[in-house]
Amino acid sequence: MGVDSDGTEAEEPGWDVDPEDEQGAAVVAALGRQLKAWREAASLRPADFGAAIQYGEDQVRKVESGKRIPRPEYLDRADEVLNAGGRISAMKADLEQVRYPKKVRDLAKLEARAVEIGSYGNHNIHGLLQTEEYARALFEMAQPPQSPEEVERGVAARLARQAIFDRSPGPALSFVQEEVTLRRTIGGTMVRRAQLERLLELGQLRNVTIQVMPTNCDDHAGMEGLIQVLKFADGSAVGRGEGIFNGRPVSDPKQLRILDLQYGTIRAQALSPRESRAFVEKLLGET
């Protein structure tokens, strides 16, 4: 715990290490040992070092024992106080690989490799399309309730995945959103408005296609739920559908053809990209 200016204890920024994440735990433990060695070489006690970098002694001990993942600014301050010449700050690159939950890292790796992604969603806006406020609202309404730390970690991880839009050349990204996901006021009216504006912004990218599946559509191939297919440069692919193959990821060509057929039919049944943009603009005008 740290100490606020009024003398009260405050929760230190950073995230606890998931003991089941062996890779992440190993990286954080190694980083902690290096930080401890640097601190001891400078003849600083944990309490004194914590005060110098504006963190509590408990936080310092947790980081050095590999029990807590520090935020990037922790390493920057440690580098400055210990006169490490950038060598401690450089550890941020290793930390970046493990600071998010393993399942999110695995998904991000797949998305980073993909040359084509197709996704149909019927509950909420796809994570790659979400604004920070929309994502935070989703995490805050999760049950059982998440701690503020867990919420912020989830939001940070989701936003980090959106680096996919900065790739050059970018992958072909196709999204079909159920109409209800655009109408539901997740986070309130202003959050919804910003989210609709974000969809219009991303829809202008040449490699991004966003379509809306209207509620009044008589034929709908997506009634079994979410579908996602990621295709890679070597010709391989992986996909998942909520209502097919027990919801598990599949890579067998025969199973992928079924998912491709379902997603292709959904795209054909949905509003065209031009019609979808007009639809989103209409909803935005109504907010």
mmCIF file of C-alpha atoms in Angstrom:
data_model
loop_
_atom_site.group_PDB
_atom_site.id
_atom_site.type_symbol
_atom_site.label_atom_id
_atom_site.label_comp_id
_atom_site.label_asym_id
_atom_site.label_seq_id
_atom_site.Cartn_x
_atom_site.Cartn_y
_atom_site.Cartn_z
ATOM 1 C CA MET A 1 0.000 0.000 0.000
ATOM 2 C CA GLY A 2 1.168 3.532 -0.716
ATOM 3 C CA VAL A 3 0.377 6.708 1.147
ATOM 4 C CA ASP A 4 -1.724 9.587 -0.179
ATOM 5 C CA SER A 5 -0.966 13.213 0.585
ATOM 6 C CA ASP A 6 -3.539 13.165 3.383
ATOM 7 C CA GLY A 7 -1.742 10.296 5.126
ATOM 8 C CA THR A 8 -4.218 7.569 4.185
ATOM 9 C CA GLU A 9 -3.163 4.337 2.534
ATOM 10 C CA ALA A 10 -3.859 3.939 -1.165
ATOM 11 C CA GLU A 11 -3.778 0.905 -3.414
ATOM 12 C CA GLU A 12 -0.506 0.755 -5.333
ATOM 13 C CA PRO A 13 -0.763 0.614 -9.132
ATOM 14 C CA GLY A 14 0.252 -2.691 -10.661
ATOM 15 C CA TRP A 15 -1.198 -6.158 -11.102
ATOM 16 C CA ASP A 16 -0.844 -9.362 -9.138
ATOM 17 C CA VAL A 17 0.797 -12.267 -10.958
ATOM 18 C CA ASP A 18 -1.497 -15.128 -11.949
ATOM 19 C CA PRO A 19 0.146 -18.233 -10.390
ATOM 20 C CA GLU A 20 -1.234 -20.383 -13.230
ATOM 21 C CA ASP A 21 0.537 -18.246 -15.825
ATOM 22 C CA GLU A 22 3.932 -19.973 -15.725
ATOM 23 C CA GLN A 23 5.496 -17.874 -18.486
ATOM 24 C CA GLY A 24 4.353 -14.606 -16.964
ATOM 25 C CA ALA A 25 5.385 -15.629 -13.447
ATOM 26 C CA ALA A 26 8.887 -16.570 -14.634
ATOM 27 C CA VAL A 27 9.415 -13.246 -16.426
ATOM 28 C CA VAL A 28 8.173 -11.179 -13.479
ATOM 29 C CA ALA A 29 10.268 -13.182 -11.006
ATOM 30 C CA ALA A 30 13.416 -12.624 -13.078
ATOM 31 C CA LEU A 31 12.667 -8.921 -13.346
ATOM 32 C CA GLY A 32 12.124 -8.726 -9.586
ATOM 33 C CA ARG A 33 15.479 -10.335 -8.873
ATOM 34 C CA GLN A 34 17.236 -7.829 -11.120
ATOM 35 C CA LEU A 35 15.499 -4.883 -9.465
ATOM 36 C CA LYS A 36 16.464 -6.168 -6.021
ATOM 37 C CA ALA A 37 20.090 -6.546 -7.120
ATOM 38 C CA TRP A 38 20.145 -2.988 -8.446
ATOM 39 C CA ARG A 39 18.604 -1.639 -5.232
ATOM 40 C CA GLU A 40 20.999 -3.525 -2.955
ATOM 41 C CA ALA A 41 23.968 -2.397 -5.041
ATOM 42 C CA ALA A 42 22.847 1.162 -4.357
ATOM 43 C CA SER A 43 22.665 0.360 -0.598
ATOM 44 C CA LEU A 44 19.005 1.342 -0.401
ATOM 45 C CA ARG A 45 16.516 -0.306 1.931
ATOM 46 C CA PRO A 46 13.093 -1.205 0.429
ATOM 47 C CA ALA A 47 11.397 1.584 2.397
ATOM 48 C CA ASP A 48 13.932 4.212 1.301
ATOM 49 C CA PHE A 49 13.849 3.049 -2.295
ATOM 50 C CA GLY A 50 10.037 3.086 -2.265
ATOM 51 C CA ALA A 51 9.995 6.626 -0.938
ATOM 52 C CA ALA A 52 12.450 7.719 -3.629
ATOM 53 C CA ILE A 53 10.290 6.352 -6.461
ATOM 54 C CA GLN A 54 7.033 7.350 -4.727
ATOM 55 C CA TYR A 55 5.820 3.823 -4.042
ATOM 56 C CA GLY A 56 5.167 2.026 -0.774
ATOM 57 C CA GLU A 57 7.586 -0.453 0.788
ATOM 58 C CA ASP A 58 5.027 -3.238 0.404
ATOM 59 C CA GLN A 59 4.839 -2.626 -3.334
ATOM 60 C CA VAL A 60 8.637 -2.737 -3.636
ATOM 61 C CA ARG A 61 8.819 -6.047 -1.779
ATOM 62 C CA LYS A 62 6.039 -7.581 -3.883
ATOM 63 C CA VAL A 63 7.686 -6.516 -7.143
ATOM 64 C CA GLU A 64 11.092 -7.816 -6.066
ATOM 65 C CA SER A 65 9.627 -11.152 -4.939
ATOM 66 C CA GLY A 66 7.881 -11.602 -8.295
ATOM 67 C CA LYS A 67 4.384 -11.384 -6.835
ATOM 68 C CA ARG A 68 3.336 -8.165 -8.555
ATOM 69 C CA ILE A 69 3.646 -6.810 -12.087
ATOM 70 C CA PRO A 70 4.764 -3.165 -11.928
ATOM 71 C CA ARG A 71 3.444 -0.472 -14.220
ATOM 72 C CA PRO A 72 5.920 0.950 -16.785
ATOM 73 C CA GLU A 73 6.347 4.165 -14.783
ATOM 74 C CA TYR A 74 7.639 2.119 -11.827
ATOM 75 C CA LEU A 75 10.558 0.944 -13.969
ATOM 76 C CA ASP A 76 11.206 4.450 -15.303
ATOM 77 C CA ARG A 77 11.390 5.884 -11.792
ATOM 78 C CA ALA A 78 13.589 3.001 -10.608
ATOM 79 C CA ASP A 79 15.924 3.561 -13.554
ATOM 80 C CA GLU A 80 16.306 7.237 -12.648
ATOM 81 C CA VAL A 81 16.796 6.713 -8.902
ATOM 82 C CA LEU A 82 19.272 3.857 -9.375
ATOM 83 C CA ASN A 83 21.170 5.623 -12.200
ATOM 84 C CA ALA A 84 20.716 2.589 -14.422
ATOM 85 C CA GLY A 85 21.195 4.514 -17.653
ATOM 86 C CA GLY A 86 18.085 3.103 -19.286
ATOM 87 C CA ARG A 87 18.826 -0.541 -18.519
ATOM 88 C CA ILE A 88 15.911 -0.886 -16.101
ATOM 89 C CA SER A 89 13.540 1.053 -18.351
ATOM 90 C CA ALA A 90 14.491 -1.362 -21.139
ATOM 91 C CA MET A 91 12.864 -4.155 -19.120
ATOM 92 C CA LYS A 92 9.487 -2.694 -20.107
ATOM 93 C CA ALA A 93 9.744 -4.565 -23.402
ATOM 94 C CA ASP A 94 9.871 -7.919 -21.580
ATOM 95 C CA LEU A 95 7.145 -6.854 -19.174
ATOM 96 C CA GLU A 96 4.870 -5.828 -22.033
ATOM 97 C CA GLN A 97 4.699 -9.456 -23.128
ATOM 98 C CA VAL A 98 3.265 -10.713 -19.841
ATOM 99 C CA ARG A 99 1.424 -7.788 -18.240
ATOM 100 C CA TYR A 100 -1.945 -8.993 -19.555
ATOM 101 C CA PRO A 101 -3.773 -12.296 -18.791
ATOM 102 C CA LYS A 102 -2.469 -15.288 -20.740
ATOM 103 C CA LYS A 103 -5.710 -15.898 -22.636
ATOM 104 C CA VAL A 104 -5.642 -12.285 -23.844
ATOM 105 C CA ARG A 105 -1.970 -12.572 -24.858
ATOM 106 C CA ASP A 106 -2.736 -15.738 -26.806
ATOM 107 C CA LEU A 107 -5.610 -14.034 -28.623
ATOM 108 C CA ALA A 108 -3.486 -10.960 -29.349
ATOM 109 C CA LYS A 109 -0.748 -13.165 -30.840
ATOM 110 C CA LEU A 110 -3.255 -14.808 -33.173
ATOM 111 C CA GLU A 111 -4.697 -11.443 -34.206
ATOM 112 C CA ALA A 112 -1.179 -10.087 -34.792
ATOM 113 C CA ARG A 113 -0.444 -12.989 -37.200
ATOM 114 C CA ALA A 114 -3.753 -12.882 -39.022
ATOM 115 C CA VAL A 115 -4.048 -11.513 -42.549
ATOM 116 C CA GLU A 116 -7.834 -11.773 -42.421
ATOM 117 C CA ILE A 117 -10.308 -11.683 -39.531
ATOM 118 C CA GLY A 118 -14.054 -12.154 -39.780
ATOM 119 C CA SER A 119 -16.338 -11.757 -36.775
ATOM 120 C CA TYR A 120 -20.067 -11.830 -36.054
ATOM 121 C CA GLY A 121 -21.211 -10.569 -32.645
ATOM 122 C CA ASN A 122 -24.652 -10.499 -31.073
ATOM 123 C CA HIS A 123 -24.069 -9.437 -27.443
ATOM 124 C CA ASN A 124 -21.764 -6.414 -27.554
ATOM 125 C CA ILE A 125 -19.432 -4.516 -29.859
ATOM 126 C CA HIS A 126 -16.352 -6.533 -30.852
ATOM 127 C CA GLY A 127 -13.331 -5.861 -28.616
ATOM 128 C CA LEU A 128 -11.226 -4.511 -31.471
ATOM 129 C CA LEU A 129 -13.882 -1.862 -32.129
ATOM 130 C CA GLN A 130 -14.555 -0.779 -28.557
ATOM 131 C CA THR A 131 -13.772 2.620 -27.105
ATOM 132 C CA GLU A 132 -12.012 2.736 -23.740
ATOM 133 C CA GLU A 133 -15.175 3.914 -21.959
ATOM 134 C CA TYR A 134 -17.325 1.208 -23.548
ATOM 135 C CA ALA A 135 -14.816 -1.509 -22.638
ATOM 136 C CA ARG A 136 -14.596 -0.240 -19.054
ATOM 137 C CA ALA A 137 -18.393 -0.281 -18.726
ATOM 138 C CA LEU A 138 -18.467 -3.916 -19.843
ATOM 139 C CA PHE A 139 -15.813 -4.969 -17.341
ATOM 140 C CA GLU A 140 -17.503 -3.031 -14.540
ATOM 141 C CA MET A 141 -20.809 -4.857 -15.069
ATOM 142 C CA ALA A 142 -19.224 -8.323 -15.000
ATOM 143 C CA GLN A 143 -20.467 -10.835 -12.429
ATOM 144 C CA PRO A 144 -19.039 -11.687 -10.014
ATOM 145 C CA PRO A 145 -17.837 -8.075 -9.683
ATOM 146 C CA GLN A 146 -14.208 -7.388 -10.556
ATOM 147 C CA SER A 147 -11.897 -5.261 -8.454
ATOM 148 C CA PRO A 148 -10.914 -1.821 -9.834
ATOM 149 C CA GLU A 149 -7.477 -3.291 -10.535
ATOM 150 C CA GLU A 150 -8.956 -6.170 -12.553
ATOM 151 C CA VAL A 151 -11.161 -3.770 -14.496
ATOM 152 C CA GLU A 152 -8.234 -1.544 -15.438
ATOM 153 C CA ARG A 153 -6.111 -4.517 -16.410
ATOM 154 C CA GLY A 154 -8.878 -5.829 -18.640
ATOM 155 C CA VAL A 155 -9.385 -2.453 -20.292
ATOM 156 C CA ALA A 156 -5.654 -1.984 -20.886
ATOM 157 C CA ALA A 157 -5.366 -5.441 -22.438
ATOM 158 C CA ARG A 158 -8.325 -4.872 -24.732
ATOM 159 C CA LEU A 159 -7.007 -1.524 -25.945
ATOM 160 C CA ALA A 160 -3.539 -2.997 -26.527
ATOM 161 C CA ARG A 161 -5.054 -5.447 -29.033
ATOM 162 C CA GLN A 162 -6.225 -2.507 -31.118
ATOM 163 C CA ALA A 163 -2.645 -1.942 -32.254
ATOM 164 C CA ILE A 164 -3.774 -4.197 -35.108
ATOM 165 C CA PHE A 165 -5.131 -1.053 -36.815
ATOM 166 C CA ASP A 166 -1.596 0.370 -36.936
ATOM 167 C CA ARG A 167 -0.164 -2.560 -38.889
ATOM 168 C CA SER A 168 1.091 -1.896 -42.399
ATOM 169 C CA PRO A 169 -0.046 -3.556 -44.486
ATOM 170 C CA GLY A 170 -3.112 -4.074 -42.341
ATOM 171 C CA PRO A 171 -5.132 -7.308 -42.281
ATOM 172 C CA ALA A 172 -8.563 -7.493 -43.903
ATOM 173 C CA LEU A 173 -10.998 -7.006 -41.007
ATOM 174 C CA SER A 174 -14.688 -7.776 -41.348
ATOM 175 C CA PHE A 175 -17.257 -7.293 -38.577
ATOM 176 C CA VAL A 176 -20.980 -7.997 -38.536
ATOM 177 C CA GLN A 177 -22.724 -6.508 -35.525
ATOM 178 C CA GLU A 178 -26.244 -7.394 -34.451
ATOM 179 C CA GLU A 179 -28.454 -4.293 -34.405
ATOM 180 C CA VAL A 180 -29.130 -4.660 -30.684
ATOM 181 C CA THR A 181 -25.419 -4.215 -29.915
ATOM 182 C CA LEU A 182 -25.642 -0.726 -31.411
ATOM 183 C CA ARG A 183 -28.834 0.205 -29.588
ATOM 184 C CA ARG A 184 -27.924 -1.029 -26.104
ATOM 185 C CA THR A 185 -26.752 1.931 -23.992
ATOM 186 C CA ILE A 186 -23.722 0.253 -22.419
ATOM 187 C CA GLY A 187 -22.163 2.841 -20.081
ATOM 188 C CA GLY A 188 -24.871 5.433 -20.772
ATOM 189 C CA THR A 189 -25.897 7.679 -23.637
ATOM 190 C CA MET A 190 -22.611 9.553 -24.052
ATOM 191 C CA VAL A 191 -20.552 6.340 -24.014
ATOM 192 C CA ARG A 192 -22.868 4.860 -26.634
ATOM 193 C CA ARG A 193 -22.575 8.003 -28.759
ATOM 194 C CA ALA A 194 -18.771 7.897 -28.651
ATOM 195 C CA GLN A 195 -18.894 4.193 -29.538
ATOM 196 C CA LEU A 196 -21.061 4.838 -32.595
ATOM 197 C CA GLU A 197 -18.655 7.591 -33.672
ATOM 198 C CA ARG A 198 -15.781 5.133 -33.286
ATOM 199 C CA LEU A 199 -17.517 2.644 -35.569
ATOM 200 C CA LEU A 200 -17.935 5.310 -38.231
ATOM 201 C CA GLU A 201 -14.273 6.282 -37.864
ATOM 202 C CA LEU A 202 -12.949 2.731 -38.176
ATOM 203 C CA GLY A 203 -15.355 1.959 -41.007
ATOM 204 C CA GLN A 204 -13.527 4.522 -43.138
ATOM 205 C CA LEU A 205 -10.323 2.471 -43.081
ATOM 206 C CA ARG A 206 -9.800 0.689 -46.387
ATOM 207 C CA ASN A 207 -9.083 -2.652 -44.749
ATOM 208 C CA VAL A 208 -12.083 -2.561 -42.387
ATOM 209 C CA THR A 209 -15.650 -3.563 -43.249
ATOM 210 C CA ILE A 210 -18.438 -3.091 -40.702
ATOM 211 C CA GLN A 211 -21.945 -4.395 -41.361
ATOM 212 C CA VAL A 212 -25.152 -4.390 -39.340
ATOM 213 C CA MET A 213 -27.502 -7.367 -39.056
ATOM 214 C CA PRO A 214 -30.956 -5.763 -38.712
ATOM 215 C CA THR A 215 -33.373 -7.169 -36.168
ATOM 216 C CA ASN A 216 -36.164 -7.354 -38.761
ATOM 217 C CA CYS A 217 -34.179 -9.758 -40.968
ATOM 218 C CA ASP A 218 -36.317 -12.838 -41.715
ATOM 219 C CA ASP A 219 -33.381 -15.125 -42.586
ATOM 220 C CA HIS A 220 -30.458 -15.271 -40.186
ATOM 221 C CA ALA A 221 -27.596 -17.787 -40.289
ATOM 222 C CA GLY A 222 -26.139 -16.536 -37.024
ATOM 223 C CA MET A 223 -28.797 -17.716 -34.596
ATOM 224 C CA GLU A 224 -26.297 -20.057 -32.930
ATOM 225 C CA GLY A 225 -24.261 -17.122 -31.658
ATOM 226 C CA LEU A 226 -20.823 -15.579 -32.044
ATOM 227 C CA ILE A 227 -18.579 -16.609 -34.934
ATOM 228 C CA GLN A 228 -14.946 -15.675 -35.455
ATOM 229 C CA VAL A 229 -12.474 -16.838 -38.110
ATOM 230 C CA LEU A 230 -8.803 -15.826 -38.331
ATOM 231 C CA LYS A 231 -6.770 -16.669 -41.440
ATOM 232 C CA PHE A 232 -2.969 -16.592 -41.676
ATOM 233 C CA ALA A 233 -0.414 -15.959 -44.433
ATOM 234 C CA ASP A 234 0.606 -19.638 -44.629
ATOM 235 C CA GLY A 235 -2.926 -20.690 -45.548
ATOM 236 C CA SER A 236 -3.830 -22.012 -42.107
ATOM 237 C CA ALA A 237 -6.725 -20.685 -40.063
ATOM 238 C CA VAL A 238 -8.497 -20.981 -36.737
ATOM 239 C CA GLY A 239 -12.127 -20.313 -35.944
ATOM 240 C CA ARG A 240 -14.758 -20.592 -33.267
ATOM 241 C CA GLY A 241 -18.535 -20.553 -33.135
ATOM 242 C CA GLU A 242 -20.575 -20.451 -29.934
ATOM 243 C CA GLY A 243 -23.169 -22.927 -31.115
ATOM 244 C CA ILE A 244 -21.011 -25.340 -33.106
ATOM 245 C CA PHE A 245 -18.169 -27.747 -32.278
ATOM 246 C CA ASN A 246 -18.978 -27.232 -28.575
ATOM 247 C CA GLY A 247 -17.737 -23.650 -28.845
ATOM 248 C CA ARG A 248 -14.080 -24.722 -28.951
ATOM 249 C CA PRO A 249 -11.495 -23.312 -31.388
ATOM 250 C CA VAL A 250 -11.050 -25.431 -34.504
ATOM 251 C CA SER A 251 -8.445 -25.550 -37.269
ATOM 252 C CA ASP A 252 -9.559 -28.599 -39.258
ATOM 253 C CA PRO A 253 -10.308 -27.519 -42.864
ATOM 254 C CA LYS A 254 -13.674 -29.312 -42.918
ATOM 255 C CA GLN A 255 -14.834 -27.573 -39.755
ATOM 256 C CA LEU A 256 -13.485 -24.221 -40.929
ATOM 257 C CA ARG A 257 -15.466 -24.540 -44.166
ATOM 258 C CA ILE A 258 -18.648 -24.797 -42.099
ATOM 259 C CA LEU A 259 -17.753 -21.659 -40.143
ATOM 260 C CA ASP A 260 -16.814 -19.888 -43.384
ATOM 261 C CA LEU A 261 -20.181 -20.846 -44.889
ATOM 262 C CA GLN A 262 -22.061 -19.572 -41.860
ATOM 263 C CA TYR A 263 -20.141 -16.296 -41.708
ATOM 264 C CA GLY A 264 -20.374 -15.744 -45.448
ATOM 265 C CA THR A 265 -24.140 -16.243 -45.312
ATOM 266 C CA ILE A 266 -24.429 -13.822 -42.377
ATOM 267 C CA ARG A 267 -22.533 -11.177 -44.343
ATOM 268 C CA ALA A 268 -24.836 -11.671 -47.323
ATOM 269 C CA GLN A 269 -27.939 -11.352 -45.131
ATOM 270 C CA ALA A 270 -26.703 -8.249 -43.271
ATOM 271 C CA LEU A 271 -26.966 -4.688 -44.533
ATOM 272 C CA SER A 272 -24.261 -3.750 -47.023
ATOM 273 C CA PRO A 273 -21.320 -1.682 -45.715
ATOM 274 C CA ARG A 274 -22.831 1.479 -47.254
ATOM 275 C CA GLU A 275 -26.286 0.730 -45.807
ATOM 276 C CA SER A 276 -24.698 -0.121 -42.450
ATOM 277 C CA ARG A 277 -22.864 3.189 -42.307
ATOM 278 C CA ALA A 278 -26.094 5.033 -43.011
ATOM 279 C CA PHE A 279 -27.791 2.994 -40.283
ATOM 280 C CA VAL A 280 -25.126 3.865 -37.706
ATOM 281 C CA GLU A 281 -25.309 7.543 -38.710
ATOM 282 C CA LYS A 282 -29.088 7.407 -38.199
ATOM 283 C CA LEU A 283 -28.668 5.908 -34.722
ATOM 284 C CA LEU A 284 -26.055 8.538 -33.879
ATOM 285 C CA GLY A 285 -28.449 11.281 -34.928
ATOM 286 C CA GLU A 286 -31.085 9.849 -32.588
ATOM 287 C CA THR A 287 -28.843 9.936 -29.490
#
